[in-house]
Amino acid sequence: MCTNTILRFGNNFTDRRYYISETMNHEAFHAAQLCRSPSTDFLPFGLQNGRFSTEIENHVSENYKGISYMRKLVEMEAFYAEQKPYLVMNYLKKYCY
């Protein structure tokens, strides 16, 4: 994970720490997705029954064009988990240990 952009453009230490934490949670959730099914590409867990906030759905639609709907679900789950470190840790413990 590269933090150069966060470190250069974060307004202050608190913002930088927040965004690095968010990014770590996002990528760690992807690790849990991969641990669950290592022989295939990332698969979603089915969080929120595939229904996420408009903000998350719009972000993924705008920034992840040209990928399958399944892959978009994988990304939406990771964005959903960014601010839920306990959720991320539970999934890592369940699927990666």
mmCIF file of N, CA, C and O in Angstrom:
data_model
loop_
_atom_site.group_PDB
_atom_site.id
_atom_site.type_symbol
_atom_site.label_atom_id
_atom_site.label_comp_id
_atom_site.label_asym_id
_atom_site.label_seq_id
_atom_site.Cartn_x
_atom_site.Cartn_y
_atom_site.Cartn_z
ATOM 1 N N MET A 1 0.852 -1.173 0.000
ATOM 2 C CA MET A 1 0.000 0.000 0.000
ATOM 3 C C MET A 1 0.896 1.233 0.000
ATOM 4 O O MET A 1 1.809 1.344 0.796
ATOM 5 N N CYS A 2 0.627 2.144 -0.880
ATOM 6 C CA CYS A 2 1.397 3.370 -0.972
ATOM 7 C C CYS A 2 0.649 4.491 -0.249
ATOM 8 O O CYS A 2 -0.522 4.731 -0.503
ATOM 9 N N THR A 3 1.332 5.141 0.650
ATOM 10 C CA THR A 3 0.694 6.225 1.414
ATOM 11 C C THR A 3 1.199 7.597 0.994
ATOM 12 O O THR A 3 0.844 8.597 1.615
ATOM 13 N N ASN A 4 2.015 7.668 -0.053
ATOM 14 C CA ASN A 4 2.598 8.951 -0.462
ATOM 15 C C ASN A 4 1.539 10.021 -0.705
ATOM 16 O O ASN A 4 1.701 11.165 -0.281
ATOM 17 N N THR A 5 0.471 9.682 -1.405
ATOM 18 C CA THR A 5 -0.572 10.669 -1.706
ATOM 19 C C THR A 5 -1.209 11.175 -0.422
ATOM 20 O O THR A 5 -1.413 12.378 -0.247
ATOM 21 N N ILE A 6 -1.513 10.267 0.484
ATOM 22 C CA ILE A 6 -2.118 10.673 1.763
ATOM 23 C C ILE A 6 -1.172 11.569 2.539
ATOM 24 O O ILE A 6 -1.576 12.604 3.065
ATOM 25 N N LEU A 7 0.085 11.201 2.603
ATOM 26 C CA LEU A 7 1.050 11.981 3.380
ATOM 27 C C LEU A 7 1.299 13.356 2.764
ATOM 28 O O LEU A 7 1.470 14.341 3.478
ATOM 29 N N ARG A 8 1.304 13.441 1.457
ATOM 30 C CA ARG A 8 1.561 14.723 0.800
ATOM 31 C C ARG A 8 0.373 15.669 0.847
ATOM 32 O O ARG A 8 0.535 16.876 0.954
ATOM 33 N N PHE A 9 -0.830 15.124 0.710
ATOM 34 C CA PHE A 9 -1.987 15.994 0.559
ATOM 35 C C PHE A 9 -2.909 16.047 1.772
ATOM 36 O O PHE A 9 -3.883 16.790 1.756
ATOM 37 N N GLY A 10 -2.609 15.282 2.802
ATOM 38 C CA GLY A 10 -3.401 15.376 4.027
ATOM 39 C C GLY A 10 -3.188 16.732 4.667
ATOM 40 O O GLY A 10 -2.086 17.271 4.662
ATOM 41 N N ASN A 11 -4.245 17.295 5.216
ATOM 42 C CA ASN A 11 -4.156 18.635 5.800
ATOM 43 C C ASN A 11 -3.359 18.680 7.091
ATOM 44 O O ASN A 11 -2.703 19.661 7.381
ATOM 45 N N ASN A 12 -3.437 17.623 7.870
ATOM 46 C CA ASN A 12 -2.746 17.602 9.154
ATOM 47 C C ASN A 12 -2.558 16.148 9.586
ATOM 48 O O ASN A 12 -3.022 15.223 8.921
ATOM 49 N N PHE A 13 -1.898 15.965 10.707
ATOM 50 C CA PHE A 13 -1.596 14.617 11.191
ATOM 51 C C PHE A 13 -2.869 13.810 11.415
ATOM 52 O O PHE A 13 -2.941 12.640 11.044
ATOM 53 N N THR A 14 -3.891 14.420 11.984
ATOM 54 C CA THR A 14 -5.136 13.711 12.273
ATOM 55 C C THR A 14 -5.784 13.213 10.985
ATOM 56 O O THR A 14 -6.231 12.069 10.910
ATOM 57 N N ASP A 15 -5.847 14.063 9.969
ATOM 58 C CA ASP A 15 -6.413 13.648 8.685
ATOM 59 C C ASP A 15 -5.600 12.518 8.072
ATOM 60 O O ASP A 15 -6.157 11.540 7.568
ATOM 61 N N ARG A 16 -4.283 12.644 8.113
ATOM 62 C CA ARG A 16 -3.424 11.612 7.529
ATOM 63 C C ARG A 16 -3.640 10.280 8.226
ATOM 64 O O ARG A 16 -3.756 9.245 7.575
ATOM 65 N N ARG A 17 -3.683 10.291 9.550
ATOM 66 C CA ARG A 17 -3.891 9.065 10.318
ATOM 67 C C ARG A 17 -5.243 8.441 9.974
ATOM 68 O O ARG A 17 -5.351 7.234 9.774
ATOM 69 N N TYR A 18 -6.271 9.267 9.849
ATOM 70 C CA TYR A 18 -7.616 8.784 9.517
ATOM 71 C C TYR A 18 -7.627 8.107 8.144
ATOM 72 O O TYR A 18 -8.133 6.992 7.991
ATOM 73 N N TYR A 19 -7.060 8.762 7.141
ATOM 74 C CA TYR A 19 -7.093 8.212 5.790
ATOM 75 C C TYR A 19 -6.202 6.982 5.631
ATOM 76 O O TYR A 19 -6.528 6.068 4.876
ATOM 77 N N ILE A 20 -5.098 6.932 6.344
ATOM 78 C CA ILE A 20 -4.263 5.728 6.313
ATOM 79 C C ILE A 20 -5.015 4.571 6.970
ATOM 80 O O ILE A 20 -5.023 3.452 6.455
ATOM 81 N N SER A 21 -5.690 4.836 8.061
ATOM 82 C CA SER A 21 -6.479 3.805 8.728
ATOM 83 C C SER A 21 -7.596 3.293 7.822
ATOM 84 O O SER A 21 -7.815 2.084 7.697
ATOM 85 N N GLU A 22 -8.283 4.212 7.166
ATOM 86 C CA GLU A 22 -9.347 3.835 6.230
ATOM 87 C C GLU A 22 -8.810 2.943 5.113
ATOM 88 O O GLU A 22 -9.409 1.926 4.761
ATOM 89 N N THR A 23 -7.672 3.335 4.558
ATOM 90 C CA THR A 23 -7.072 2.583 3.462
ATOM 91 C C THR A 23 -6.636 1.196 3.934
ATOM 92 O O THR A 23 -6.844 0.198 3.225
ATOM 93 N N MET A 24 -6.063 1.116 5.122
ATOM 94 C CA MET A 24 -5.654 -0.178 5.674
ATOM 95 C C MET A 24 -6.862 -1.088 5.858
ATOM 96 O O MET A 24 -6.808 -2.277 5.531
ATOM 97 N N ASN A 25 -7.959 -0.549 6.387
ATOM 98 C CA ASN A 25 -9.167 -1.353 6.566
ATOM 99 C C ASN A 25 -9.701 -1.844 5.225
ATOM 100 O O ASN A 25 -10.110 -2.997 5.096
ATOM 101 N N HIS A 26 -9.701 -0.969 4.236
ATOM 102 C CA HIS A 26 -10.180 -1.322 2.897
ATOM 103 C C HIS A 26 -9.370 -2.492 2.336
ATOM 104 O O HIS A 26 -9.924 -3.500 1.898
ATOM 105 N N GLU A 27 -8.058 -2.360 2.368
ATOM 106 C CA GLU A 27 -7.189 -3.391 1.797
ATOM 107 C C GLU A 27 -7.207 -4.670 2.637
ATOM 108 O O GLU A 27 -7.143 -5.779 2.082
ATOM 109 N N ALA A 28 -7.327 -4.546 3.938
ATOM 110 C CA ALA A 28 -7.411 -5.729 4.798
ATOM 111 C C ALA A 28 -8.699 -6.494 4.524
ATOM 112 O O ALA A 28 -8.724 -7.729 4.568
ATOM 113 N N PHE A 29 -9.772 -5.764 4.221
ATOM 114 C CA PHE A 29 -11.022 -6.449 3.894
ATOM 115 C C PHE A 29 -10.873 -7.232 2.588
ATOM 116 O O PHE A 29 -11.386 -8.343 2.466
ATOM 117 N N HIS A 30 -10.147 -6.656 1.630
ATOM 118 C CA HIS A 30 -9.857 -7.399 0.408
ATOM 119 C C HIS A 30 -9.058 -8.670 0.735
ATOM 120 O O HIS A 30 -9.280 -9.718 0.120
ATOM 121 N N ALA A 31 -8.149 -8.593 1.690
ATOM 122 C CA ALA A 31 -7.381 -9.777 2.087
ATOM 123 C C ALA A 31 -8.326 -10.852 2.615
ATOM 124 O O ALA A 31 -8.184 -12.033 2.271
ATOM 125 N N ALA A 32 -9.295 -10.468 3.428
ATOM 126 C CA ALA A 32 -10.262 -11.438 3.947
ATOM 127 C C ALA A 32 -11.086 -12.049 2.815
ATOM 128 O O ALA A 32 -11.352 -13.253 2.809
ATOM 129 N N GLN A 33 -11.461 -11.216 1.838
ATOM 130 C CA GLN A 33 -12.204 -11.738 0.685
ATOM 131 C C GLN A 33 -11.377 -12.776 -0.062
ATOM 132 O O GLN A 33 -11.898 -13.809 -0.490
ATOM 133 N N LEU A 34 -10.105 -12.513 -0.203
ATOM 134 C CA LEU A 34 -9.233 -13.434 -0.924
ATOM 135 C C LEU A 34 -8.961 -14.698 -0.103
ATOM 136 O O LEU A 34 -8.923 -15.797 -0.656
ATOM 137 N N CYS A 35 -8.784 -14.562 1.213
ATOM 138 C CA CYS A 35 -8.559 -15.732 2.067
ATOM 139 C C CYS A 35 -9.748 -16.685 2.004
ATOM 140 O O CYS A 35 -9.582 -17.901 2.070
ATOM 141 N N ARG A 36 -10.933 -16.137 1.872
ATOM 142 C CA ARG A 36 -12.152 -16.952 1.831
ATOM 143 C C ARG A 36 -12.177 -17.851 0.598
ATOM 144 O O ARG A 36 -12.655 -18.974 0.661
ATOM 145 N N SER A 37 -11.685 -17.361 -0.508
ATOM 146 C CA SER A 37 -11.724 -18.153 -1.739
ATOM 147 C C SER A 37 -10.434 -17.950 -2.521
ATOM 148 O O SER A 37 -10.427 -17.301 -3.562
ATOM 149 N N PRO A 38 -9.319 -18.492 -2.019
ATOM 150 C CA PRO A 38 -8.011 -18.232 -2.631
ATOM 151 C C PRO A 38 -7.846 -18.794 -4.034
ATOM 152 O O PRO A 38 -6.970 -18.355 -4.768
ATOM 153 N N SER A 39 -8.669 -19.745 -4.421
ATOM 154 C CA SER A 39 -8.487 -20.336 -5.748
ATOM 155 C C SER A 39 -9.213 -19.549 -6.839
ATOM 156 O O SER A 39 -9.091 -19.874 -8.012
ATOM 157 N N THR A 40 -9.962 -18.521 -6.454
ATOM 158 C CA THR A 40 -10.671 -17.701 -7.430
ATOM 159 C C THR A 40 -10.301 -16.243 -7.230
ATOM 160 O O THR A 40 -9.553 -15.898 -6.322
ATOM 161 N N ASP A 41 -10.853 -15.398 -8.057
ATOM 162 C CA ASP A 41 -10.683 -13.967 -7.870
ATOM 163 C C ASP A 41 -11.463 -13.570 -6.611
ATOM 164 O O ASP A 41 -12.230 -14.357 -6.064
ATOM 165 N N PHE A 42 -11.289 -12.358 -6.160
ATOM 166 C CA PHE A 42 -12.011 -11.875 -4.999
ATOM 167 C C PHE A 42 -13.506 -12.102 -5.180
ATOM 168 O O PHE A 42 -14.052 -11.844 -6.258
ATOM 169 N N LEU A 43 -14.170 -12.567 -4.138
ATOM 170 C CA LEU A 43 -15.618 -12.729 -4.162
ATOM 171 C C LEU A 43 -16.226 -11.935 -3.010
ATOM 172 O O LEU A 43 -15.659 -11.881 -1.920
ATOM 173 N N PRO A 44 -17.388 -11.324 -3.213
ATOM 174 C CA PRO A 44 -18.017 -10.589 -2.130
ATOM 175 C C PRO A 44 -18.581 -11.539 -1.076
ATOM 176 O O PRO A 44 -18.878 -12.693 -1.360
ATOM 177 N N PHE A 45 -18.716 -11.041 0.135
ATOM 178 C CA PHE A 45 -19.302 -11.817 1.221
ATOM 179 C C PHE A 45 -20.829 -11.753 1.213
ATOM 180 O O PHE A 45 -21.480 -12.579 1.806
ATOM 181 N N GLY A 46 -21.374 -10.737 0.591
ATOM 182 C CA GLY A 46 -22.822 -10.552 0.617
ATOM 183 C C GLY A 46 -23.260 -9.558 1.681
ATOM 184 O O GLY A 46 -24.407 -9.573 2.114
ATOM 185 N N LEU A 47 -22.337 -8.696 2.104
ATOM 186 C CA LEU A 47 -22.677 -7.676 3.097
ATOM 187 C C LEU A 47 -23.821 -6.803 2.601
ATOM 188 O O LEU A 47 -23.873 -6.474 1.413
ATOM 189 N N GLN A 48 -24.675 -6.419 3.501
ATOM 190 C CA GLN A 48 -25.774 -5.507 3.189
ATOM 191 C C GLN A 48 -26.660 -6.038 2.056
ATOM 192 O O GLN A 48 -27.359 -5.263 1.414
ATOM 193 N N ASN A 49 -26.583 -7.341 1.790
ATOM 194 C CA ASN A 49 -27.315 -7.923 0.651
ATOM 195 C C ASN A 49 -27.015 -7.176 -0.647
ATOM 196 O O ASN A 49 -27.880 -7.049 -1.519
ATOM 197 N N GLY A 50 -25.796 -6.646 -0.749
ATOM 198 C CA GLY A 50 -25.394 -5.930 -1.955
ATOM 199 C C GLY A 50 -25.950 -4.529 -2.060
ATOM 200 O O GLY A 50 -25.813 -3.891 -3.091
ATOM 201 N N ARG A 51 -26.552 -4.037 -0.992
ATOM 202 C CA ARG A 51 -27.120 -2.683 -0.999
ATOM 203 C C ARG A 51 -26.277 -1.776 -0.119
ATOM 204 O O ARG A 51 -26.147 -2.016 1.076
ATOM 205 N N PHE A 52 -25.737 -0.754 -0.736
ATOM 206 C CA PHE A 52 -24.858 0.161 -0.021
ATOM 207 C C PHE A 52 -25.360 1.582 -0.184
ATOM 208 O O PHE A 52 -26.245 1.853 -0.992
ATOM 209 N N SER A 53 -24.769 2.479 0.574
ATOM 210 C CA SER A 53 -25.192 3.876 0.491
ATOM 211 C C SER A 53 -24.995 4.400 -0.925
ATOM 212 O O SER A 53 -24.157 3.904 -1.686
ATOM 213 N N THR A 54 -25.764 5.407 -1.248
ATOM 214 C CA THR A 54 -25.643 6.045 -2.561
ATOM 215 C C THR A 54 -24.225 6.562 -2.765
ATOM 216 O O THR A 54 -23.680 6.482 -3.872
ATOM 217 N N GLU A 55 -23.626 7.075 -1.707
ATOM 218 C CA GLU A 55 -22.251 7.599 -1.787
ATOM 219 C C GLU A 55 -21.278 6.506 -2.227
ATOM 220 O O GLU A 55 -20.459 6.719 -3.128
ATOM 221 N N ILE A 56 -21.368 5.336 -1.617
ATOM 222 C CA ILE A 56 -20.478 4.227 -1.978
ATOM 223 C C ILE A 56 -20.770 3.756 -3.403
ATOM 224 O O ILE A 56 -19.857 3.571 -4.202
ATOM 225 N N GLU A 57 -22.041 3.582 -3.721
ATOM 226 C CA GLU A 57 -22.397 3.113 -5.063
ATOM 227 C C GLU A 57 -21.923 4.085 -6.138
ATOM 228 O O GLU A 57 -21.374 3.672 -7.157
ATOM 229 N N ASN A 58 -22.118 5.381 -5.900
ATOM 230 C CA ASN A 58 -21.673 6.385 -6.874
ATOM 231 C C ASN A 58 -20.158 6.393 -7.019
ATOM 232 O O ASN A 58 -19.632 6.502 -8.128
ATOM 233 N N HIS A 59 -19.456 6.304 -5.902
ATOM 234 C CA HIS A 59 -17.987 6.309 -5.939
ATOM 235 C C HIS A 59 -17.469 5.133 -6.769
ATOM 236 O O HIS A 59 -16.596 5.300 -7.621
ATOM 237 N N VAL A 60 -18.010 3.960 -6.524
ATOM 238 C CA VAL A 60 -17.560 2.775 -7.264
ATOM 239 C C VAL A 60 -17.944 2.881 -8.736
ATOM 240 O O VAL A 60 -17.142 2.574 -9.619
ATOM 241 N N SER A 61 -19.156 3.348 -9.017
ATOM 242 C CA SER A 61 -19.585 3.498 -10.415
ATOM 243 C C SER A 61 -18.696 4.464 -11.185
ATOM 244 O O SER A 61 -18.360 4.226 -12.344
ATOM 245 N N GLU A 62 -18.295 5.541 -10.531
ATOM 246 C CA GLU A 62 -17.482 6.563 -11.198
ATOM 247 C C GLU A 62 -16.021 6.156 -11.338
ATOM 248 O O GLU A 62 -15.359 6.527 -12.299
ATOM 249 N N ASN A 63 -15.501 5.428 -10.364
ATOM 250 C CA ASN A 63 -14.067 5.147 -10.330
ATOM 251 C C ASN A 63 -13.674 3.738 -10.770
ATOM 252 O O ASN A 63 -12.489 3.445 -10.910
ATOM 253 N N TYR A 64 -14.638 2.873 -10.954
ATOM 254 C CA TYR A 64 -14.340 1.488 -11.333
ATOM 255 C C TYR A 64 -15.157 1.101 -12.564
ATOM 256 O O TYR A 64 -15.863 0.106 -12.577
ATOM 257 N N LYS A 65 -15.031 1.895 -13.597
ATOM 258 C CA LYS A 65 -15.750 1.621 -14.849
ATOM 259 C C LYS A 65 -15.106 0.436 -15.552
ATOM 260 O O LYS A 65 -13.914 0.213 -15.458
ATOM 261 N N GLY A 66 -15.925 -0.313 -16.240
ATOM 262 C CA GLY A 66 -15.397 -1.402 -17.045
ATOM 263 C C GLY A 66 -15.106 -2.678 -16.284
ATOM 264 O O GLY A 66 -14.463 -3.579 -16.824
ATOM 265 N N ILE A 67 -15.524 -2.768 -15.037
ATOM 266 C CA ILE A 67 -15.340 -4.027 -14.311
ATOM 267 C C ILE A 67 -16.711 -4.670 -14.108
ATOM 268 O O ILE A 67 -17.743 -4.013 -14.192
ATOM 269 N N SER A 68 -16.708 -5.943 -13.820
ATOM 270 C CA SER A 68 -17.964 -6.679 -13.664
ATOM 271 C C SER A 68 -18.735 -6.202 -12.437
ATOM 272 O O SER A 68 -18.168 -5.608 -11.509
ATOM 273 N N TYR A 69 -20.014 -6.496 -12.433
ATOM 274 C CA TYR A 69 -20.850 -6.135 -11.279
ATOM 275 C C TYR A 69 -20.345 -6.845 -10.027
ATOM 276 O O TYR A 69 -20.327 -6.259 -8.942
ATOM 277 N N MET A 70 -19.899 -8.093 -10.151
ATOM 278 C CA MET A 70 -19.384 -8.842 -9.007
ATOM 279 C C MET A 70 -18.159 -8.142 -8.419
ATOM 280 O O MET A 70 -18.040 -7.998 -7.211
ATOM 281 N N ARG A 71 -17.279 -7.677 -9.279
ATOM 282 C CA ARG A 71 -16.084 -6.967 -8.804
ATOM 283 C C ARG A 71 -16.470 -5.633 -8.163
ATOM 284 O O ARG A 71 -15.853 -5.202 -7.191
ATOM 285 N N LYS A 72 -17.509 -4.987 -8.686
ATOM 286 C CA LYS A 72 -17.992 -3.752 -8.064
ATOM 287 C C LYS A 72 -18.524 -4.034 -6.664
ATOM 288 O O LYS A 72 -18.303 -3.244 -5.738
ATOM 289 N N LEU A 73 -19.201 -5.173 -6.481
ATOM 290 C CA LEU A 73 -19.667 -5.544 -5.137
ATOM 291 C C LEU A 73 -18.498 -5.742 -4.183
ATOM 292 O O LEU A 73 -18.560 -5.344 -3.019
ATOM 293 N N VAL A 74 -17.424 -6.357 -4.691
ATOM 294 C CA VAL A 74 -16.209 -6.549 -3.882
ATOM 295 C C VAL A 74 -15.692 -5.189 -3.404
ATOM 296 O O VAL A 74 -15.357 -5.014 -2.227
ATOM 297 N N GLU A 75 -15.644 -4.224 -4.301
ATOM 298 C CA GLU A 75 -15.166 -2.884 -3.940
ATOM 299 C C GLU A 75 -16.131 -2.179 -2.991
ATOM 300 O O GLU A 75 -15.709 -1.540 -2.031
ATOM 301 N N MET A 76 -17.430 -2.303 -3.246
ATOM 302 C CA MET A 76 -18.403 -1.648 -2.360
ATOM 303 C C MET A 76 -18.306 -2.195 -0.948
ATOM 304 O O MET A 76 -18.383 -1.438 0.023
ATOM 305 N N GLU A 77 -18.109 -3.509 -0.810
ATOM 306 C CA GLU A 77 -17.936 -4.080 0.527
ATOM 307 C C GLU A 77 -16.703 -3.502 1.209
ATOM 308 O O GLU A 77 -16.745 -3.175 2.401
ATOM 309 N N ALA A 78 -15.611 -3.379 0.475
ATOM 310 C CA ALA A 78 -14.379 -2.843 1.070
ATOM 311 C C ALA A 78 -14.559 -1.380 1.472
ATOM 312 O O ALA A 78 -14.085 -0.961 2.534
ATOM 313 N N PHE A 79 -15.259 -0.595 0.658
ATOM 314 C CA PHE A 79 -15.526 0.794 1.042
ATOM 315 C C PHE A 79 -16.446 0.844 2.257
ATOM 316 O O PHE A 79 -16.256 1.670 3.152
ATOM 317 N N TYR A 80 -17.420 -0.029 2.315
ATOM 318 C CA TYR A 80 -18.319 -0.108 3.463
ATOM 319 C C TYR A 80 -17.534 -0.416 4.749
ATOM 320 O O TYR A 80 -17.812 0.131 5.810
ATOM 321 N N ALA A 81 -16.529 -1.285 4.642
ATOM 322 C CA ALA A 81 -15.756 -1.727 5.803
ATOM 323 C C ALA A 81 -14.691 -0.732 6.248
ATOM 324 O O ALA A 81 -14.134 -0.878 7.340
ATOM 325 N N GLU A 82 -14.410 0.275 5.449
ATOM 326 C CA GLU A 82 -13.319 1.201 5.765
ATOM 327 C C GLU A 82 -13.427 1.819 7.159
ATOM 328 O O GLU A 82 -12.420 2.031 7.817
ATOM 329 N N GLN A 83 -14.606 2.122 7.590
ATOM 330 C CA GLN A 83 -14.790 2.773 8.886
ATOM 331 C C GLN A 83 -15.299 1.804 9.953
ATOM 332 O O GLN A 83 -15.849 2.217 10.962
ATOM 333 N N LYS A 84 -15.094 0.513 9.705
ATOM 334 C CA LYS A 84 -15.551 -0.520 10.629
ATOM 335 C C LYS A 84 -14.411 -1.499 10.936
ATOM 336 O O LYS A 84 -14.428 -2.651 10.501
ATOM 337 N N PRO A 85 -13.411 -1.049 11.691
ATOM 338 C CA PRO A 85 -12.243 -1.909 11.926
ATOM 339 C C PRO A 85 -12.586 -3.220 12.625
ATOM 340 O O PRO A 85 -11.940 -4.238 12.376
ATOM 341 N N TYR A 86 -13.606 -3.233 13.476
ATOM 342 C CA TYR A 86 -13.956 -4.480 14.162
ATOM 343 C C TYR A 86 -14.560 -5.485 13.187
ATOM 344 O O TYR A 86 -14.309 -6.681 13.288
ATOM 345 N N LEU A 87 -15.321 -5.010 12.230
ATOM 346 C CA LEU A 87 -15.859 -5.877 11.186
ATOM 347 C C LEU A 87 -14.713 -6.479 10.382
ATOM 348 O O LEU A 87 -14.673 -7.684 10.134
ATOM 349 N N VAL A 88 -13.767 -5.637 9.993
ATOM 350 C CA VAL A 88 -12.606 -6.099 9.227
ATOM 351 C C VAL A 88 -11.845 -7.157 10.012
ATOM 352 O O VAL A 88 -11.520 -8.228 9.488
ATOM 353 N N MET A 89 -11.588 -6.889 11.282
ATOM 354 C CA MET A 89 -10.836 -7.830 12.114
ATOM 355 C C MET A 89 -11.579 -9.156 12.258
ATOM 356 O O MET A 89 -10.966 -10.236 12.182
ATOM 357 N N ASN A 90 -12.892 -9.101 12.429
ATOM 358 C CA ASN A 90 -13.666 -10.336 12.538
ATOM 359 C C ASN A 90 -13.575 -11.180 11.277
ATOM 360 O O ASN A 90 -13.427 -12.401 11.344
ATOM 361 N N TYR A 91 -13.652 -10.545 10.116
ATOM 362 C CA TYR A 91 -13.550 -11.278 8.862
ATOM 363 C C TYR A 91 -12.139 -11.819 8.652
ATOM 364 O O TYR A 91 -11.970 -12.933 8.154
ATOM 365 N N LEU A 92 -11.138 -11.046 9.021
ATOM 366 C CA LEU A 92 -9.760 -11.550 8.917
ATOM 367 C C LEU A 92 -9.553 -12.763 9.818
ATOM 368 O O LEU A 92 -8.962 -13.764 9.400
ATOM 369 N N LYS A 93 -10.036 -12.688 11.051
ATOM 370 C CA LYS A 93 -9.891 -13.815 11.980
ATOM 371 C C LYS A 93 -10.621 -15.051 11.467
ATOM 372 O O LYS A 93 -10.117 -16.159 11.564
ATOM 373 N N LYS A 94 -11.819 -14.834 10.938
ATOM 374 C CA LYS A 94 -12.619 -15.970 10.485
ATOM 375 C C LYS A 94 -12.035 -16.637 9.252
ATOM 376 O O LYS A 94 -12.036 -17.878 9.146
ATOM 377 N N TYR A 95 -11.498 -15.874 8.312
ATOM 378 C CA TYR A 95 -11.098 -16.451 7.031
ATOM 379 C C TYR A 95 -9.594 -16.529 6.792
ATOM 380 O O TYR A 95 -9.170 -17.260 5.885
ATOM 381 N N CYS A 96 -8.794 -15.828 7.562
ATOM 382 C CA CYS A 96 -7.350 -15.792 7.276
ATOM 383 C C CYS A 96 -6.484 -16.455 8.331
ATOM 384 O O CYS A 96 -5.275 -16.535 8.154
ATOM 385 N N TYR A 97 -7.063 -16.908 9.439
ATOM 386 C CA TYR A 97 -6.225 -17.558 10.465
ATOM 387 C C TYR A 97 -6.286 -19.056 10.336
ATOM 388 O O TYR A 97 -7.170 -19.663 9.933
#
